[in-house]
Amino acid sequence: MKAITKHYIDGAFVDSHGKEVMDIIRPTDGQVIGRAALGDEEDTRRAIAAAKRAFAAFGRSTNEERAKILRRLHEAASARLKDLTAAMVEEYGGVIQFAGLIVQSGVNAFLAAEKALQEIPWTRTWDKTTVTLEPVGVAGLITAWNANALFLCLKLASAVAAGCTVVIKPSELSSLQTQVLIEALHEAKLPKGLLNVVTGLGNVVGAELVRNPDVAKISFTGSVAVGQTIMRDSAATMKRITLELGGKSPTILLDDAVLDRAIPAALTMAFLNSGQACAAGTRLLVPKSRLDAVKLAIRDAMRHLTVGDPADPKTAVGPMVSQKQYERVQSFIRKGIEEGAEVLVGGEGHPERLEAGFFVKPTVFVNVKNDMTIAQEEIFGPVLCVIAYDSEDGAIRIANDSKYGLHAAVIGTDLSRARRVASQLRAGRVVINSMTDDPQAPWGGFKFSGVGREYGRYGIEAFLEPRAILE
């Protein structure tokens, strides 16, 4: 049984003032594997005060000084790469083939930020005017449970590159992962108060970060409902905000796609991180003329999709993070059936021999209309909706007929055509033919998928304000 009793404030691990304790439950079998102390408002205020003191000096640091810190952070996190991955597999149930990539991406975020830092025009002058980009101040970073190491490293890297000090509120469902990461980052020998971490509930620790006047910026990854609350409550102290929220991402299968490559690619995007990914391509749009062939190809491909032990490299889909999330996904599967969609593969209940954990049957619905609940709401589980379209314009219309606009994909043989379709999609990122990434490309969404961008110079600039001096 692992016990986490401390937060990280002012360069040291300190006992929690908050007395509430939460069980850490392993999602593969529902067993309690640890307990974590949850911080309260006092813990949060102490962390904010430490960050405020540190900002007085760090806010005036040079690019070279910040670049050195980013390199130290990368080195420190890299030393615990295996431990970070193992913690994600055990505590969250992330399949190891995906968890390893997520953790590596998080660790690499420090080097990506160092590179982007060199590309930003920090000073511009004309006539007798000088404009400089200045760090906004103390930043509150609030992260989600589905890719803990990535979110923490990415937000921290951008804030440090900008010259901000931070207070992080990680998801309480990621306490073990957070502990390993903070132990690692402590070895980077950061200036005291630059990095502060308080684990706790959103309506306690998160709420204090949002309302506290000494916090100038909030960067949040999570649900739309919480994002709306943060946006509303931040207005009282005029905070700058970045919100990376939900998605209901479309994958458009063009009529020239080669199915034996296209369907595995589409399923990989749909069941990314066991479906617990805001970028998951959970709407597959296919031409009506190829619908029957697509159904056959999906049935065949799904036979090779392994559900089970996330530590097994052959496993593609692991458990949901919690019993609550399992029940949420089940409710959407039932809703899809009630609304008239047809279950092609999967359905309600646990997969065979996996009843002990929070496992869901990877489910594919066909005969889905885009106005159905399962096609409009983010399920955050391994559930794919197949929607037929009549024409290319029809596919684009369906893809854009969503309150979300985070991510999208286009699959087809004719690249010029795929690019033309991609250019008409209202999404912050569009990939062509595979789930690719670029740590310098902006990440964020249109519409209800959020406000602002992360990654590369775009992420750093979100922590900066321009100041003009005129003579």
Short mmCIF file of C-alpha atoms in Angstrom, two decimals:
data_model
loop_
_atom_site.label_atom_id
_atom_site.label_comp_id
_atom_site.label_asym_id
_atom_site.label_seq_id
_atom_site.Cartn_x
_atom_site.Cartn_y
_atom_site.Cartn_z
CA MET A 1 0.00 0.00 0.00
CA LYS A 2 1.50 3.30 -1.10
CA ALA A 3 0.82 6.43 0.95
CA ILE A 4 1.24 9.94 -0.49
CA THR A 5 1.08 12.49 2.31
CA LYS A 6 3.01 15.47 0.98
CA HIS A 7 2.71 18.25 -1.58
CA TYR A 8 5.61 20.01 -3.30
CA ILE A 9 5.87 23.65 -2.22
CA ASP A 10 8.80 26.09 -2.37
CA GLY A 11 11.29 23.44 -3.46
CA ALA A 12 10.44 20.85 -0.79
CA PHE A 13 8.02 18.01 -0.04
CA VAL A 14 5.79 19.26 2.78
CA ASP A 15 3.02 17.64 4.83
CA SER A 16 -0.50 18.28 3.64
CA HIS A 17 -2.55 20.77 5.63
CA GLY A 18 -5.65 19.22 4.10
CA LYS A 19 -6.72 16.10 6.03
CA GLU A 20 -9.00 14.41 3.49
CA VAL A 21 -7.57 11.17 2.10
CA MET A 22 -8.55 9.43 -1.13
CA ASP A 23 -8.11 5.78 -2.09
CA ILE A 24 -6.05 5.05 -5.19
CA ILE A 25 -7.81 2.24 -7.06
CA ARG A 26 -6.17 0.06 -9.68
CA PRO A 27 -8.56 -0.06 -12.66
CA THR A 28 -7.58 -3.54 -13.85
CA ASP A 29 -9.08 -5.23 -10.78
CA GLY A 30 -10.69 -2.51 -8.62
CA GLN A 31 -8.22 -3.04 -5.78
CA VAL A 32 -7.02 -0.23 -3.50
CA ILE A 33 -3.27 0.17 -4.07
CA GLY A 34 -2.62 3.40 -2.19
CA ARG A 35 -3.95 6.49 -0.49
CA ALA A 36 -3.29 10.14 -1.20
CA ALA A 37 -3.74 13.20 0.99
CA LEU A 38 -5.81 15.89 -0.69
CA GLY A 39 -4.72 19.48 -0.32
CA ASP A 40 -7.00 22.29 0.82
CA GLU A 41 -7.18 26.04 0.33
CA GLU A 42 -4.36 26.63 2.82
CA ASP A 43 -2.00 24.29 0.95
CA THR A 44 -2.92 26.09 -2.27
CA ARG A 45 -2.37 29.56 -0.83
CA ARG A 46 1.04 28.52 0.48
CA ALA A 47 1.99 27.28 -2.98
CA ILE A 48 0.74 30.47 -4.63
CA ALA A 49 2.72 32.60 -2.16
CA ALA A 50 5.89 30.59 -2.93
CA ALA A 51 5.34 31.03 -6.67
CA LYS A 52 4.75 34.76 -6.22
CA ARG A 53 8.01 35.17 -4.29
CA ALA A 54 9.91 33.19 -6.91
CA PHE A 55 8.45 35.20 -9.80
CA ALA A 56 10.09 38.39 -8.53
CA ALA A 57 13.45 36.99 -9.70
CA PHE A 58 12.50 34.34 -12.26
CA GLY A 59 10.31 36.76 -14.19
CA ARG A 60 13.49 38.70 -15.03
CA SER A 61 15.52 35.65 -16.09
CA THR A 62 17.16 35.52 -19.51
CA ASN A 63 16.37 33.15 -22.35
CA GLU A 64 19.70 31.43 -21.76
CA GLU A 65 18.92 30.85 -18.08
CA ARG A 66 15.50 29.43 -18.90
CA ALA A 67 16.95 27.22 -21.64
CA LYS A 68 19.37 25.72 -19.11
CA ILE A 69 16.52 24.99 -16.73
CA LEU A 70 14.51 23.31 -19.50
CA ARG A 71 17.49 21.08 -20.31
CA ARG A 72 17.84 20.14 -16.64
CA LEU A 73 14.14 19.32 -16.45
CA HIS A 74 14.46 17.10 -19.50
CA GLU A 75 17.45 15.30 -18.05
CA ALA A 76 15.75 14.78 -14.69
CA ALA A 77 12.49 13.48 -16.19
CA SER A 78 14.34 11.22 -18.64
CA ALA A 79 16.02 9.43 -15.73
CA ARG A 80 12.60 8.17 -14.53
CA LEU A 81 11.07 7.34 -17.92
CA LYS A 82 10.44 3.67 -17.08
CA ASP A 83 9.03 4.49 -13.65
CA LEU A 84 6.68 7.10 -15.12
CA THR A 85 5.41 4.64 -17.72
CA ALA A 86 4.93 1.89 -15.13
CA ALA A 87 2.95 4.26 -12.90
CA MET A 88 0.65 5.20 -15.78
CA VAL A 89 0.03 1.55 -16.58
CA GLU A 90 -0.71 0.58 -12.96
CA GLU A 91 -2.66 3.57 -11.69
CA TYR A 92 -4.49 4.63 -14.84
CA GLY A 93 -4.59 1.41 -16.85
CA GLY A 94 -2.97 3.01 -19.89
CA VAL A 95 -1.83 0.32 -22.32
CA ILE A 96 1.94 0.20 -22.34
CA GLN A 97 2.27 0.68 -26.10
CA PHE A 98 0.50 4.05 -25.73
CA ALA A 99 1.67 4.98 -22.22
CA GLY A 100 5.30 4.79 -23.28
CA LEU A 101 4.67 7.21 -26.15
CA ILE A 102 2.69 9.61 -23.97
CA VAL A 103 5.35 9.73 -21.27
CA GLN A 104 8.14 10.16 -23.82
CA SER A 105 6.21 13.01 -25.45
CA GLY A 106 5.88 14.68 -22.06
CA VAL A 107 9.58 14.36 -21.28
CA ASN A 108 10.47 15.67 -24.76
CA ALA A 109 8.24 18.72 -24.20
CA PHE A 110 11.09 20.39 -22.31
CA LEU A 111 13.43 20.19 -25.31
CA ALA A 112 10.64 21.23 -27.68
CA ALA A 113 10.02 24.32 -25.54
CA GLU A 114 13.72 25.13 -25.51
CA LYS A 115 13.74 25.02 -29.30
CA ALA A 116 10.61 27.17 -29.57
CA LEU A 117 12.03 29.67 -27.10
CA GLN A 118 14.79 30.48 -29.59
CA GLU A 119 12.27 31.23 -32.35
CA ILE A 120 10.10 33.79 -30.59
CA PRO A 121 10.67 37.49 -31.45
CA TRP A 122 11.02 38.69 -27.87
CA THR A 123 11.70 42.31 -28.82
CA ARG A 124 10.51 44.50 -31.69
CA THR A 125 11.47 48.11 -32.26
CA TRP A 126 10.46 50.86 -34.67
CA ASP A 127 10.99 54.60 -34.54
CA LYS A 128 11.11 55.33 -30.79
CA THR A 129 8.89 52.39 -29.79
CA THR A 130 10.09 49.14 -28.21
CA VAL A 131 7.76 46.18 -27.67
CA THR A 132 8.87 43.31 -25.42
CA LEU A 133 7.12 40.08 -24.51
CA GLU A 134 6.83 39.74 -20.73
CA PRO A 135 5.85 36.72 -18.57
CA VAL A 136 2.30 37.08 -17.33
CA GLY A 137 3.11 36.08 -13.73
CA VAL A 138 2.13 33.15 -11.53
CA ALA A 139 0.38 30.45 -13.57
CA GLY A 140 -2.09 27.88 -12.27
CA LEU A 141 -1.87 24.66 -14.27
CA ILE A 142 -4.82 22.29 -13.89
CA THR A 143 -4.47 18.91 -15.61
CA ALA A 144 -6.58 15.88 -16.52
CA TRP A 145 -6.08 12.21 -15.66
CA ASN A 146 -5.83 10.65 -19.10
CA ALA A 147 -2.25 11.69 -19.99
CA ASN A 148 -0.83 13.00 -16.72
CA ALA A 149 2.89 13.18 -17.53
CA LEU A 150 2.25 14.81 -20.91
CA PHE A 151 0.00 17.55 -19.55
CA LEU A 152 2.20 18.37 -16.58
CA CYS A 153 5.43 18.49 -18.58
CA LEU A 154 3.90 20.36 -21.52
CA LYS A 155 2.32 23.11 -19.46
CA LEU A 156 5.33 23.41 -17.15
CA ALA A 157 7.73 23.62 -20.10
CA SER A 158 5.75 26.40 -21.78
CA ALA A 159 5.39 28.39 -18.56
CA VAL A 160 9.08 28.07 -17.66
CA ALA A 161 10.12 29.06 -21.19
CA ALA A 162 7.99 32.20 -20.83
CA GLY A 163 9.46 33.08 -17.43
CA CYS A 164 6.43 32.20 -15.29
CA THR A 165 6.38 30.37 -11.98
CA VAL A 166 3.69 27.74 -11.50
CA VAL A 167 1.30 26.02 -9.14
CA ILE A 168 0.09 22.72 -10.57
CA LYS A 169 -3.14 21.01 -9.56
CA PRO A 170 -2.90 17.54 -11.13
CA SER A 171 -5.88 15.22 -11.22
CA GLU A 172 -6.34 13.45 -7.93
CA LEU A 173 -6.77 10.25 -9.99
CA SER A 174 -3.10 10.54 -11.00
CA SER A 175 -1.50 10.81 -7.57
CA LEU A 176 1.03 7.98 -8.01
CA GLN A 177 2.07 9.23 -11.45
CA THR A 178 2.41 12.77 -10.14
CA GLN A 179 4.54 11.62 -7.22
CA VAL A 180 7.04 9.89 -9.52
CA LEU A 181 7.21 12.92 -11.81
CA ILE A 182 7.73 15.46 -9.01
CA GLU A 183 10.42 13.27 -7.42
CA ALA A 184 12.13 13.30 -10.82
CA LEU A 185 11.79 17.04 -11.40
CA HIS A 186 13.04 17.80 -7.88
CA GLU A 187 16.42 16.50 -9.04
CA ALA A 188 16.60 19.33 -11.62
CA LYS A 189 17.54 21.67 -8.74
CA LEU A 190 15.07 24.38 -9.71
CA PRO A 191 14.94 27.80 -8.07
CA LYS A 192 12.74 27.55 -4.95
CA GLY A 193 9.12 28.33 -5.69
CA LEU A 194 9.41 27.96 -9.44
CA LEU A 195 7.51 24.65 -9.35
CA ASN A 196 4.76 23.94 -6.80
CA VAL A 197 2.34 21.01 -6.87
CA VAL A 198 -0.78 20.53 -4.74
CA THR A 199 -2.90 17.46 -5.36
CA GLY A 200 -6.55 17.95 -4.49
CA LEU A 201 -10.10 18.30 -5.72
CA GLY A 202 -11.03 20.74 -8.45
CA ASN A 203 -13.68 22.45 -6.33
CA VAL A 204 -11.10 23.04 -3.58
CA VAL A 205 -7.55 23.43 -4.93
CA GLY A 206 -8.62 24.30 -8.46
CA ALA A 207 -11.19 26.81 -7.25
CA GLU A 208 -8.59 28.58 -5.08
CA LEU A 209 -6.24 28.89 -8.06
CA VAL A 210 -9.02 30.35 -10.18
CA ARG A 211 -10.22 32.93 -7.63
CA ASN A 212 -6.87 33.90 -6.06
CA PRO A 213 -5.80 37.38 -7.30
CA ASP A 214 -2.09 36.45 -7.14
CA VAL A 215 -2.59 33.92 -9.97
CA ALA A 216 -2.43 35.70 -13.32
CA LYS A 217 -2.99 32.78 -15.68
CA ILE A 218 -4.91 29.51 -15.74
CA SER A 219 -4.08 26.72 -18.19
CA PHE A 220 -6.62 23.91 -17.95
CA THR A 221 -7.11 20.57 -19.67
CA GLY A 222 -10.37 18.76 -18.96
CA SER A 223 -14.10 18.78 -19.50
CA VAL A 224 -16.22 21.47 -21.12
CA ALA A 225 -18.34 21.90 -17.98
CA VAL A 226 -15.31 22.62 -15.79
CA GLY A 227 -13.79 24.82 -18.50
CA GLN A 228 -16.94 26.93 -18.58
CA THR A 229 -16.78 27.34 -14.79
CA ILE A 230 -13.13 28.39 -14.95
CA MET A 231 -13.86 30.87 -17.73
CA ARG A 232 -16.70 32.41 -15.78
CA ASP A 233 -14.95 32.54 -12.39
CA SER A 234 -11.64 33.78 -13.80
CA ALA A 235 -13.35 36.93 -15.00
CA ALA A 236 -13.52 38.28 -11.43
CA THR A 237 -9.72 38.69 -11.35
CA MET A 238 -9.25 39.20 -15.12
CA LYS A 239 -7.13 36.06 -15.52
CA ARG A 240 -5.65 35.02 -18.82
CA ILE A 241 -6.88 31.52 -19.67
CA THR A 242 -6.05 28.62 -21.94
CA LEU A 243 -8.66 25.86 -22.08
CA GLU A 244 -8.10 22.53 -23.84
CA LEU A 245 -11.46 20.82 -23.60
CA GLY A 246 -13.35 17.99 -25.24
CA GLY A 247 -13.66 16.60 -28.72
CA LYS A 248 -15.88 14.48 -30.93
CA SER A 249 -13.35 14.11 -33.68
CA PRO A 250 -14.37 13.06 -37.20
CA THR A 251 -12.34 10.77 -39.44
CA ILE A 252 -13.38 11.19 -43.08
CA LEU A 253 -12.77 8.09 -45.15
CA LEU A 254 -12.63 9.24 -48.79
CA ASP A 255 -13.94 6.94 -51.51
CA ASP A 256 -10.43 6.25 -52.85
CA ALA A 257 -9.11 4.96 -49.52
CA VAL A 258 -7.50 1.50 -49.45
CA LEU A 259 -9.50 -0.25 -46.75
CA ASP A 260 -6.89 -2.73 -45.54
CA ARG A 261 -4.79 0.28 -44.48
CA ALA A 262 -7.53 2.83 -43.81
CA ILE A 263 -9.64 0.80 -41.37
CA PRO A 264 -6.77 -0.16 -39.04
CA ALA A 265 -5.68 3.51 -39.06
CA ALA A 266 -9.23 4.68 -38.28
CA LEU A 267 -9.62 2.17 -35.46
CA THR A 268 -6.27 3.18 -33.98
CA MET A 269 -7.45 6.79 -33.89
CA ALA A 270 -10.84 5.80 -32.45
CA PHE A 271 -9.50 3.62 -29.65
CA LEU A 272 -6.51 5.81 -28.85
CA ASN A 273 -5.72 5.55 -25.13
CA SER A 274 -8.62 3.08 -24.77
CA GLY A 275 -10.89 5.81 -26.15
CA GLN A 276 -10.03 8.09 -23.21
CA ALA A 277 -8.51 10.77 -25.42
CA CYS A 278 -9.94 14.14 -26.42
CA ALA A 279 -8.44 13.65 -29.89
CA ALA A 280 -9.93 10.17 -30.41
CA GLY A 281 -11.55 9.87 -33.84
CA THR A 282 -14.89 8.59 -32.58
CA ARG A 283 -16.94 9.49 -35.66
CA LEU A 284 -15.98 7.56 -38.79
CA LEU A 285 -17.55 9.08 -41.89
CA VAL A 286 -17.70 6.66 -44.84
CA PRO A 287 -19.17 6.94 -48.35
CA LYS A 288 -22.48 5.09 -48.65
CA SER A 289 -21.16 3.26 -51.71
CA ARG A 290 -18.50 1.59 -49.56
CA LEU A 291 -20.46 1.10 -46.33
CA ASP A 292 -20.88 -2.68 -46.64
CA ALA A 293 -17.18 -3.16 -47.42
CA VAL A 294 -16.27 -0.94 -44.46
CA LYS A 295 -18.46 -3.02 -42.12
CA LEU A 296 -16.72 -6.21 -43.22
CA ALA A 297 -13.30 -4.62 -42.83
CA ILE A 298 -14.16 -3.37 -39.32
CA ARG A 299 -15.41 -6.79 -38.21
CA ASP A 300 -12.23 -8.38 -39.49
CA ALA A 301 -9.92 -5.79 -37.90
CA MET A 302 -11.73 -5.89 -34.56
CA ARG A 303 -11.03 -9.62 -34.24
CA HIS A 304 -7.36 -8.70 -33.86
CA LEU A 305 -7.97 -5.93 -31.30
CA THR A 306 -6.82 -7.20 -27.90
CA VAL A 307 -8.52 -6.04 -24.70
CA GLY A 308 -6.91 -6.82 -21.38
CA ASP A 309 -3.80 -6.38 -19.27
CA PRO A 310 -2.41 -2.91 -20.06
CA ALA A 311 1.12 -4.09 -19.21
CA ASP A 312 1.01 -6.58 -22.11
CA PRO A 313 2.55 -5.00 -25.26
CA LYS A 314 -0.07 -6.81 -27.37
CA THR A 315 -2.99 -5.13 -25.61
CA ALA A 316 -4.68 -2.32 -27.57
CA VAL A 317 -7.50 -1.40 -25.16
CA GLY A 318 -7.20 -1.34 -21.38
CA PRO A 319 -9.70 -0.49 -18.62
CA MET A 320 -11.49 2.76 -17.98
CA VAL A 321 -9.88 4.90 -15.32
CA SER A 322 -12.61 4.35 -12.71
CA GLN A 323 -15.92 2.65 -11.97
CA LYS A 324 -17.61 6.00 -12.59
CA GLN A 325 -16.08 6.23 -16.06
CA TYR A 326 -17.03 2.61 -16.80
CA GLU A 327 -20.65 3.37 -15.92
CA ARG A 328 -20.60 6.53 -18.03
CA VAL A 329 -19.49 4.60 -21.10
CA GLN A 330 -22.09 1.88 -20.47
CA SER A 331 -24.82 4.52 -20.29
CA PHE A 332 -23.83 5.87 -23.71
CA ILE A 333 -23.80 2.39 -25.24
CA ARG A 334 -27.34 1.84 -23.93
CA LYS A 335 -28.36 5.26 -25.24
CA GLY A 336 -27.05 4.40 -28.70
CA ILE A 337 -29.12 1.23 -28.77
CA GLU A 338 -32.21 3.06 -27.53
CA GLU A 339 -31.85 5.71 -30.26
CA GLY A 340 -31.76 3.07 -32.99
CA ALA A 341 -28.09 2.66 -33.80
CA GLU A 342 -26.95 -0.89 -34.59
CA VAL A 343 -24.16 -2.56 -32.64
CA LEU A 344 -21.76 -3.99 -35.21
CA VAL A 345 -19.18 -5.11 -32.66
CA GLY A 346 -19.10 -5.02 -28.85
CA GLY A 347 -22.04 -3.80 -26.78
CA GLU A 348 -22.90 -3.57 -23.11
CA GLY A 349 -21.05 -5.21 -20.25
CA HIS A 350 -17.55 -6.43 -19.54
CA PRO A 351 -15.47 -8.40 -22.01
CA GLU A 352 -15.31 -12.08 -21.13
CA ARG A 353 -12.92 -12.94 -18.25
CA LEU A 354 -12.38 -9.23 -17.45
CA GLU A 355 -15.29 -8.73 -15.05
CA ALA A 356 -13.10 -7.70 -12.09
CA GLY A 357 -11.83 -4.45 -13.59
CA PHE A 358 -13.32 -1.42 -15.32
CA PHE A 359 -13.07 -2.95 -18.81
CA VAL A 360 -15.48 -2.03 -21.60
CA LYS A 361 -16.14 -3.97 -24.78
CA PRO A 362 -14.72 -1.91 -27.68
CA THR A 363 -17.93 -1.03 -29.48
CA VAL A 364 -18.69 0.02 -33.04
CA PHE A 365 -22.11 1.41 -33.93
CA VAL A 366 -23.42 1.57 -37.52
CA ASN A 367 -26.61 3.14 -38.88
CA VAL A 368 -25.71 6.20 -36.81
CA LYS A 369 -27.24 9.58 -37.58
CA ASN A 370 -25.12 12.58 -36.73
CA ASP A 371 -27.83 14.06 -34.49
CA MET A 372 -27.84 11.02 -32.20
CA THR A 373 -26.47 11.48 -28.68
CA ILE A 374 -23.60 9.05 -29.30
CA ALA A 375 -22.53 11.10 -32.33
CA GLN A 376 -22.70 14.46 -30.58
CA GLU A 377 -21.50 13.85 -27.02
CA GLU A 378 -17.95 13.00 -25.95
CA ILE A 379 -18.17 9.48 -24.49
CA PHE A 380 -14.48 9.15 -23.51
CA GLY A 381 -14.37 5.43 -24.02
CA PRO A 382 -13.80 2.88 -26.81
CA VAL A 383 -17.00 3.61 -28.74
CA LEU A 384 -16.95 4.39 -32.47
CA CYS A 385 -19.86 5.74 -34.52
CA VAL A 386 -19.91 4.92 -38.25
CA ILE A 387 -21.84 7.55 -40.23
CA ALA A 388 -22.54 7.26 -43.96
CA TYR A 389 -22.32 10.24 -46.32
CA ASP A 390 -23.46 10.89 -49.91
CA SER A 391 -20.81 13.29 -51.20
CA GLU A 392 -17.55 14.98 -50.30
CA ASP A 393 -19.41 18.17 -49.41
CA GLY A 394 -21.78 16.10 -47.31
CA ALA A 395 -18.87 14.56 -45.42
CA ILE A 396 -17.42 18.00 -44.66
CA ARG A 397 -20.83 19.24 -43.49
CA ILE A 398 -21.29 16.25 -41.15
CA ALA A 399 -17.74 16.56 -39.83
CA ASN A 400 -18.30 20.22 -38.96
CA ASP A 401 -21.78 19.60 -37.53
CA SER A 402 -20.55 19.36 -33.95
CA LYS A 403 -20.11 21.71 -31.02
CA TYR A 404 -16.52 20.46 -30.84
CA GLY A 405 -13.56 21.26 -33.07
CA LEU A 406 -10.38 19.88 -31.55
CA HIS A 407 -9.07 17.26 -33.96
CA ALA A 408 -9.98 15.61 -37.27
CA ALA A 409 -8.55 13.19 -39.79
CA VAL A 410 -8.83 12.58 -43.51
CA ILE A 411 -7.91 9.23 -45.09
CA GLY A 412 -7.48 8.90 -48.84
CA THR A 413 -5.09 8.05 -51.66
CA ASP A 414 -5.22 11.37 -53.54
CA LEU A 415 -3.21 13.68 -51.25
CA SER A 416 -4.20 16.90 -52.99
CA ARG A 417 -7.85 16.00 -52.49
CA ALA A 418 -7.25 15.00 -48.87
CA ARG A 419 -5.54 18.33 -48.24
CA ARG A 420 -8.46 20.19 -49.84
CA VAL A 421 -10.94 18.42 -47.57
CA ALA A 422 -8.71 18.97 -44.52
CA SER A 423 -8.59 22.71 -45.20
CA GLN A 424 -12.38 22.90 -44.85
CA LEU A 425 -12.62 21.22 -41.45
CA ARG A 426 -13.23 23.40 -38.40
CA ALA A 427 -10.70 21.77 -36.12
CA GLY A 428 -7.52 22.93 -34.42
CA ARG A 429 -5.57 20.02 -35.89
CA VAL A 430 -6.23 17.84 -38.91
CA VAL A 431 -4.08 14.80 -39.72
CA ILE A 432 -3.94 13.02 -43.05
CA ASN A 433 -3.79 9.21 -43.27
CA SER A 434 -2.35 8.57 -39.79
CA MET A 435 -2.19 9.90 -36.23
CA THR A 436 0.90 12.07 -36.56
CA ASP A 437 2.28 14.67 -34.16
CA ASP A 438 4.53 17.71 -34.27
CA PRO A 439 5.58 19.24 -30.92
CA GLN A 440 5.97 22.66 -32.56
CA ALA A 441 2.47 22.68 -34.11
CA PRO A 442 -0.33 24.34 -32.15
CA TRP A 443 -2.71 22.18 -30.14
CA GLY A 444 -6.17 23.39 -29.17
CA GLY A 445 -9.67 23.65 -30.53
CA PHE A 446 -12.41 25.62 -32.18
CA LYS A 447 -15.85 26.11 -30.62
CA PHE A 448 -16.48 24.14 -27.40
CA SER A 449 -13.09 22.44 -27.67
CA GLY A 450 -11.47 25.35 -25.95
CA VAL A 451 -9.72 28.70 -25.98
CA GLY A 452 -6.11 29.31 -26.95
CA ARG A 453 -3.33 26.95 -28.05
CA GLU A 454 -0.53 24.89 -26.55
CA TYR A 455 2.71 23.36 -27.93
CA GLY A 456 5.75 25.11 -29.39
CA ARG A 457 5.89 28.90 -29.59
CA TYR A 458 2.08 29.03 -29.50
CA GLY A 459 2.09 27.46 -26.05
CA ILE A 460 4.82 29.76 -24.76
CA GLU A 461 3.12 32.88 -26.13
CA ALA A 462 0.01 31.94 -24.11
CA PHE A 463 2.05 32.81 -20.98
CA LEU A 464 3.29 36.16 -22.33
CA GLU A 465 1.97 39.73 -22.50
CA PRO A 466 3.33 42.43 -24.85
CA ARG A 467 4.61 45.62 -23.24
CA ALA A 468 5.30 48.74 -25.29
CA ILE A 469 7.71 51.51 -24.22
CA LEU A 470 7.42 54.74 -26.19
CA GLU A 471 9.77 57.74 -26.11
#
